[in-house]
């Protein structure tokens, strides 16, 4: 299968919508959620590729691929990012579900509210939409849900991955009957098997992202290990303090006797 970029932007309503948004000066923010192995990264790298070639009219330059695993990393460069694609994977690593005003929500809220004129494309990948606060959600443009379906066959099974694309519309009035945003189904697209895509530059791009993803996930795993060790050390120190206090009080009691 060969990706026909030009045809997609002429024939598909979703891709025409993306192109129009860029032409009138809007930024576009994709929020993609889905279970592990549902195709989140594959579909977003595919979108990255199509936007790069079909809208920005640029060749794929592996040295300039902007993939981040920390909100702070790309926030530090936000003034330099114009007509760019920002790919932010493993976003859940920085999110605290119980704290709506955490660093991710704070920084993303400021970026999405103030950087529209930069005409950037943001890809935010999360395990579940629950990680995003209701305050932030209306600022996203599209919510993409990826799903893996296992289809029984006579001699086994077939795996199919689907991306459901919803447009988010911010509402300026609130009532008990609706929230601060409405959504509308835009498209349902089958996520292709990347081993069957013949475009050489796409395969190189995906391989590059995959290598970065593996390296960054290992870094996140090491960080989790360090945090676990620090937690155990704190607990051990706390127990030692309790024991020392207990021994001191016990000695005082003996002295009194």
PDB file of N, CA and C in Angstrom, residues 246-257:
ATOM      1  N   UNK A 246      11.092   5.583  70.506  1.00  0.00           N
ATOM      2  CA  UNK A 246      10.574   4.575  71.439  1.00  0.00           C
ATOM      3  C   UNK A 246      11.655   4.148  72.433  1.00  0.00           C
ATOM      4  N   UNK A 247      12.871   3.895  71.922  1.00  0.00           N
ATOM      5  CA  UNK A 247      13.982   3.481  72.788  1.00  0.00           C
ATOM      6  C   UNK A 247      14.338   4.572  73.789  1.00  0.00           C
ATOM      7  N   UNK A 248      14.297   5.837  73.345  1.00  0.00           N
ATOM      8  CA  UNK A 248      14.611   6.961  74.232  1.00  0.00           C
ATOM      9  C   UNK A 248      13.592   7.068  75.356  1.00  0.00           C
ATOM     10  N   UNK A 249      12.316   6.936  74.989  1.00  0.00           N
ATOM     11  CA  UNK A 249      11.255   7.017  76.010  1.00  0.00           C
ATOM     12  C   UNK A 249      11.337   5.832  76.975  1.00  0.00           C
ATOM     13  N   UNK A 250      11.710   4.681  76.444  1.00  0.00           N
ATOM     14  CA  UNK A 250      11.852   3.494  77.297  1.00  0.00           C
ATOM     15  C   UNK A 250      12.973   3.670  78.301  1.00  0.00           C
ATOM     16  N   UNK A 251      14.096   4.275  77.848  1.00  0.00           N
ATOM     17  CA  UNK A 251      15.230   4.537  78.719  1.00  0.00           C
ATOM     18  C   UNK A 251      14.870   5.554  79.787  1.00  0.00           C
ATOM     19  N   UNK A 252      14.111   6.581  79.400  1.00  0.00           N
ATOM     20  CA  UNK A 252      13.673   7.591  80.381  1.00  0.00           C
ATOM     21  C   UNK A 252      12.844   6.948  81.494  1.00  0.00           C
ATOM     22  N   UNK A 253      11.976   6.019  81.086  1.00  0.00           N
ATOM     23  CA  UNK A 253      11.133   5.327  82.051  1.00  0.00           C
ATOM     24  C   UNK A 253      11.973   4.514  83.029  1.00  0.00           C
ATOM     25  N   UNK A 254      13.007   3.874  82.515  1.00  0.00           N
ATOM     26  CA  UNK A 254      13.929   3.111  83.381  1.00  0.00           C
ATOM     27  C   UNK A 254      14.634   4.033  84.350  1.00  0.00           C
ATOM     28  N   UNK A 255      15.080   5.195  83.848  1.00  0.00           N
ATOM     29  CA  UNK A 255      15.798   6.157  84.719  1.00  0.00           C
ATOM     30  C   UNK A 255      14.901   6.644  85.853  1.00  0.00           C
ATOM     31  N   UNK A 256      13.639   6.882  85.519  1.00  0.00           N
ATOM     32  CA  UNK A 256      12.690   7.344  86.536  1.00  0.00           C
ATOM     33  C   UNK A 256      12.519   6.278  87.617  1.00  0.00           C
ATOM     34  N   UNK A 257      12.421   5.022  87.182  1.00  0.00           N
ATOM     35  CA  UNK A 257      12.267   3.927  88.148  1.00  0.00           C
ATOM     36  C   UNK A 257      13.504   3.814  89.015  1.00  0.00           C
TER      37      UNK A 257
END
